[in-house]
Amino acid sequence: VQLQASGGGLVQAGGSLRLSCAASGRTLSSYVMGWFRQAPGKEREFVAAVRWGAGSTYYTDSVKGRFTISRDNTKNMGYLQMNSLKPEDAAVYYCAAALRSILSTIRVPTSYDYWGQGTQVTVSS
């Protein structure tokens, strides 16, 4: 599985961005797709995840109500819609995919098998 993240950029606080993650090499029908972010000097942190088949979604508390994770089965694409962006949301965002059920560890980066390259999100205040 190859993952390609895109959609990052510079946005003012309060603005919106939509990140995309294109998967190739294998369909993601039974996978978990996650989004993580890493700011300079900080550890990579969980942002959101979706169980591809069931569509169940999971979010870190700081983005609940502002971010929405989704997937398009027909296109093998995942998305992260980010609204009401804050300066503290600025980071490099990564999409990742897990091959198996990882419900109990869905927020743990090492649970994921494949990673895309990051896409930079910058939020100006």
Backbone as numpy.savetxt, mean C-alpha at the origin, in Angstrom:
# Nx Ny Nz CAx CAy CAz Cx Cy Cz
6.25 -13.21 -9.02 5.41 -12.03 -9.02 6.29 -10.78 -9.02
6.01 -9.91 -9.95 6.69 -8.62 -9.96 5.65 -7.53 -9.66
6.05 -6.62 -8.81 5.16 -5.54 -8.41 5.78 -4.20 -8.82
4.96 -3.33 -9.34 5.41 -2.01 -9.78 4.50 -0.97 -9.16
5.06 -0.18 -8.26 4.29 0.88 -7.61 4.46 2.19 -8.36
3.42 2.98 -8.39 3.48 4.29 -9.04 2.44 5.20 -8.42
2.51 6.48 -8.81 1.49 7.43 -8.38 1.91 8.41 -7.31
3.12 8.25 -6.81 3.60 9.19 -5.81 3.84 10.57 -6.40
4.09 11.53 -5.54 4.34 12.88 -6.00 4.32 13.86 -4.86
4.29 15.11 -5.23 4.25 16.21 -4.27 2.83 16.75 -4.20
2.30 16.88 -2.99 0.95 17.37 -2.82 0.92 18.25 -1.58
0.04 19.21 -1.58 -0.13 20.05 -0.39 -0.92 19.31 0.68
-0.71 19.68 1.89 -1.49 19.10 2.99 -2.98 19.28 2.70
-3.73 18.23 2.94 -5.15 18.24 2.63 -5.47 17.69 1.26
-4.45 17.50 0.46 -4.66 17.00 -0.90 -4.77 15.50 -0.95
-4.83 14.98 -2.18 -5.04 13.56 -2.40 -4.06 13.02 -3.43
-3.76 11.76 -3.29 -2.99 11.01 -4.28 -3.56 9.61 -4.35
-3.41 8.99 -5.50 -3.77 7.59 -5.61 -2.54 6.82 -6.07
-2.12 5.89 -5.25 -1.01 5.02 -5.60 -1.55 3.76 -6.29
-0.79 3.28 -7.24 -1.16 2.06 -7.95 -0.05 1.04 -7.79
-0.43 -0.21 -7.81 0.53 -1.30 -7.76 0.13 -2.32 -8.81
0.95 -2.43 -9.83 0.69 -3.37 -10.91 1.42 -4.67 -10.64
0.70 -5.76 -10.70 1.28 -7.08 -10.47 1.38 -7.82 -11.79
2.49 -8.49 -11.99 2.67 -9.30 -13.20 3.35 -10.60 -12.82
3.22 -11.56 -13.67 3.85 -12.85 -13.45 2.95 -13.89 -12.83
1.91 -13.40 -12.17 0.98 -14.33 -11.52 -0.25 -13.54 -11.11
-1.41 -14.17 -11.19 -2.60 -13.47 -10.71 -2.61 -13.49 -9.19
-3.20 -12.47 -8.62 -3.17 -12.31 -7.17 -4.46 -12.77 -6.51
-5.17 -13.68 -7.12 -6.51 -14.02 -6.65 -6.52 -14.58 -5.23
-5.44 -15.16 -4.77 -5.44 -15.73 -3.42 -4.39 -15.08 -2.53
-3.97 -13.89 -2.88 -2.90 -13.24 -2.15 -3.44 -12.18 -1.20
-2.53 -11.66 -0.44 -2.74 -10.45 0.33 -1.85 -9.38 -0.27
-2.42 -8.22 -0.52 -1.60 -7.09 -0.96 -1.55 -6.06 0.15
-0.38 -5.57 0.41 -0.22 -4.57 1.46 0.51 -3.34 0.96
0.30 -2.26 1.66 1.06 -1.04 1.44 1.80 -0.70 2.73
3.05 -0.38 2.58 3.88 0.03 3.69 4.53 1.36 3.32
5.04 2.05 4.33 5.75 3.29 4.06 6.97 3.39 4.97
7.92 4.14 4.49 9.14 4.33 5.27 9.61 5.76 5.10
9.65 6.47 6.20 10.17 7.83 6.21 11.65 7.80 6.58
12.40 8.83 6.22 13.83 8.84 6.53 14.09 8.64 8.01
14.99 7.72 8.32 15.36 7.46 9.70 14.37 6.64 10.50
13.32 6.19 9.84 12.30 5.40 10.54 12.18 4.01 9.94
11.59 3.12 10.70 11.37 1.77 10.21 10.19 1.75 9.24
10.19 0.73 8.41 9.07 0.55 7.49 7.83 0.20 8.31
6.74 0.87 8.02 5.53 0.65 8.81 4.35 0.27 7.92
3.49 -0.51 8.49 2.27 -0.95 7.81 1.32 0.21 7.62
0.70 0.26 6.45 -0.30 1.28 6.17 -1.67 0.64 5.97
-1.75 -0.30 5.06 -3.03 -0.92 4.73 -2.79 -2.23 4.01
-3.81 -3.10 4.05 -3.72 -4.36 3.33 -5.12 -4.80 2.92
-5.16 -5.61 1.89 -6.42 -6.18 1.42 -6.20 -7.65 1.09
-7.12 -8.46 1.55 -7.11 -9.87 1.17 -7.75 -9.95 -0.20
-6.97 -10.39 -1.18 -7.37 -10.22 -2.57 -8.71 -10.89 -2.88
-8.90 -12.11 -2.43 -10.13 -12.83 -2.76 -11.32 -12.30 -2.00
-11.22 -12.21 -0.68 -12.33 -11.81 0.17 -12.60 -10.31 0.11
-11.56 -9.54 -0.18 -11.73 -8.10 -0.20 -11.68 -7.45 1.17
-11.37 -8.21 2.20 -11.26 -7.65 3.55 -10.10 -6.67 3.60
-10.32 -5.57 4.29 -9.30 -4.52 4.35 -8.86 -4.27 5.78
-7.63 -3.80 5.91 -7.02 -3.55 7.20 -6.21 -2.26 7.08
-6.27 -1.45 8.14 -5.58 -0.16 8.12 -4.87 0.09 9.43
-3.79 0.83 9.35 -3.22 1.34 10.58 -4.09 2.50 11.06
-4.13 2.71 12.35 -5.08 3.67 12.91 -4.91 5.08 12.34
-3.69 5.47 12.06 -3.44 6.85 11.66 -3.99 7.20 10.28
-4.37 6.19 9.50 -4.89 6.48 8.16 -6.36 6.10 8.00
-6.93 5.52 9.02 -8.34 5.12 8.93 -9.21 6.34 8.66
-10.12 6.19 7.72 -11.00 7.29 7.36 -10.41 8.22 6.32
-9.13 8.09 6.05 -8.48 8.95 5.04 -7.98 8.15 3.84
-7.49 6.96 4.09 -6.94 6.11 3.03 -7.91 4.97 2.73
-7.92 4.56 1.49 -8.73 3.42 1.08 -7.90 2.52 0.18
-7.81 1.26 0.58 -7.10 0.28 -0.24 -8.13 -0.49 -1.05
-7.78 -0.80 -2.28 -8.70 -1.55 -3.13 -7.90 -2.37 -4.13
-8.59 -3.25 -4.82 -7.93 -4.04 -5.86 -8.89 -4.24 -7.01
-8.31 -4.43 -8.17 -9.07 -4.72 -9.39 -8.62 -6.08 -9.88
-9.46 -7.06 -9.68 -9.09 -8.42 -10.05 -8.85 -8.55 -11.55
-9.63 -7.84 -12.34 -9.52 -7.99 -13.79 -8.20 -7.43 -14.32
-7.67 -6.45 -13.63 -6.44 -5.82 -14.09 -5.22 -6.26 -13.29
-5.44 -7.06 -12.25 -4.33 -7.47 -11.38 -3.61 -6.25 -10.80
-4.40 -5.29 -10.37 -3.88 -4.03 -9.85 -4.38 -3.81 -8.44
-3.55 -3.18 -7.65 -3.96 -2.71 -6.33 -3.83 -1.21 -6.27
-4.60 -0.58 -5.37 -4.61 0.87 -5.29 -4.62 1.30 -3.83
-4.09 2.47 -3.60 -4.20 3.10 -2.30 -4.61 4.55 -2.54
-5.87 4.84 -2.27 -6.37 6.20 -2.39 -6.09 6.92 -1.08
-5.37 8.02 -1.18 -4.96 8.75 0.02 -5.57 10.15 -0.03
-6.46 10.42 0.89 -7.12 11.72 0.99 -6.69 12.43 2.27
-6.93 13.71 2.31 -6.61 14.51 3.50 -5.19 14.26 3.97
-4.28 14.31 3.05 -2.89 14.00 3.37 -2.30 15.00 4.35
-1.46 14.49 5.22 -0.80 15.28 6.24 0.71 15.22 6.01
1.44 16.19 6.51 2.90 16.14 6.36 3.50 14.86 6.92
2.90 14.31 7.96 3.43 13.08 8.55 3.17 11.85 7.69
2.39 11.99 6.63 2.20 10.88 5.69 3.35 10.79 4.68
4.19 11.78 4.64 5.29 11.79 3.67 6.24 10.63 3.93
6.54 9.90 2.89 7.40 8.72 3.01 7.55 8.10 1.63
8.39 7.10 1.56 8.40 6.23 0.39 7.40 5.12 0.65
6.49 4.94 -0.27 5.44 3.93 -0.13 5.78 2.71 -0.98
5.59 1.55 -0.39 5.88 0.29 -1.05 4.64 -0.59 -1.08
4.41 -1.26 -2.20 3.39 -2.29 -2.20 4.08 -3.65 -2.07
3.34 -4.58 -1.51 3.89 -5.91 -1.24 2.79 -6.93 -1.38
3.19 -8.17 -1.64 2.23 -9.25 -1.78 2.69 -10.46 -0.99
1.72 -11.11 -0.37 1.99 -12.33 0.39 1.27 -13.49 -0.30
1.93 -14.65 -0.32 1.41 -15.82 -1.04 0.42 -16.63 -0.23
0.32 -16.37 1.02 -0.45 -17.25 1.88 -1.26 -16.41 2.87
-2.05 -17.10 3.65 -2.85 -16.42 4.64 -1.95 -15.89 5.75
-1.98 -14.62 5.97 -1.12 -14.01 6.99 -1.94 -13.12 7.90
-3.18 -13.51 8.13 -4.09 -12.65 8.85 -3.51 -12.18 10.17
-2.86 -13.09 10.90 -2.36 -12.73 12.23 -1.12 -11.85 12.16
-0.47 -11.83 11.02 0.76 -11.04 10.89 0.69 -10.11 9.70
-0.50 -9.69 9.36 -0.69 -8.90 8.14 0.00 -7.55 8.21
0.31 -7.09 9.40 0.96 -5.80 9.57 2.49 -5.90 9.64
3.00 -7.10 9.52 4.44 -7.33 9.68 5.11 -7.42 8.31
6.09 -6.57 8.04 6.71 -6.57 6.71 7.29 -7.91 6.30
7.86 -8.64 7.23 8.50 -9.92 6.88 7.49 -10.99 6.50
6.21 -10.72 6.66 5.18 -11.68 6.24 4.97 -11.68 4.73
5.49 -10.68 4.06 5.25 -10.51 2.64 6.40 -11.08 1.83
6.04 -11.67 0.69 7.01 -12.39 -0.12 7.59 -11.55 -1.26
6.80 -10.62 -1.74 7.23 -9.83 -2.89 7.03 -8.35 -2.59
7.95 -7.57 -3.10 7.91 -6.14 -2.87 8.13 -5.39 -4.18
7.41 -4.30 -4.33 7.68 -3.41 -5.44 8.71 -2.38 -5.03
9.16 -1.62 -6.01 10.05 -0.52 -5.67 9.19 0.57 -5.05
9.76 1.44 -4.33 8.99 2.47 -3.66 8.59 3.61 -4.56
7.58 4.33 -4.13 7.18 5.56 -4.80 7.10 6.66 -3.74
7.72 7.77 -4.03 7.86 8.84 -3.05 6.59 9.67 -2.95
6.15 9.88 -1.72 5.04 10.78 -1.45 5.57 11.92 -0.58
5.42 13.13 -1.06 5.86 14.31 -0.33 4.65 15.19 -0.08
4.48 15.61 1.16 3.34 16.44 1.52 3.86 17.74 2.10
3.54 18.83 1.46 3.99 20.14 1.93 2.94 20.75 2.85
3.43 21.42 3.87 2.51 22.02 4.85 2.14 23.44 4.49
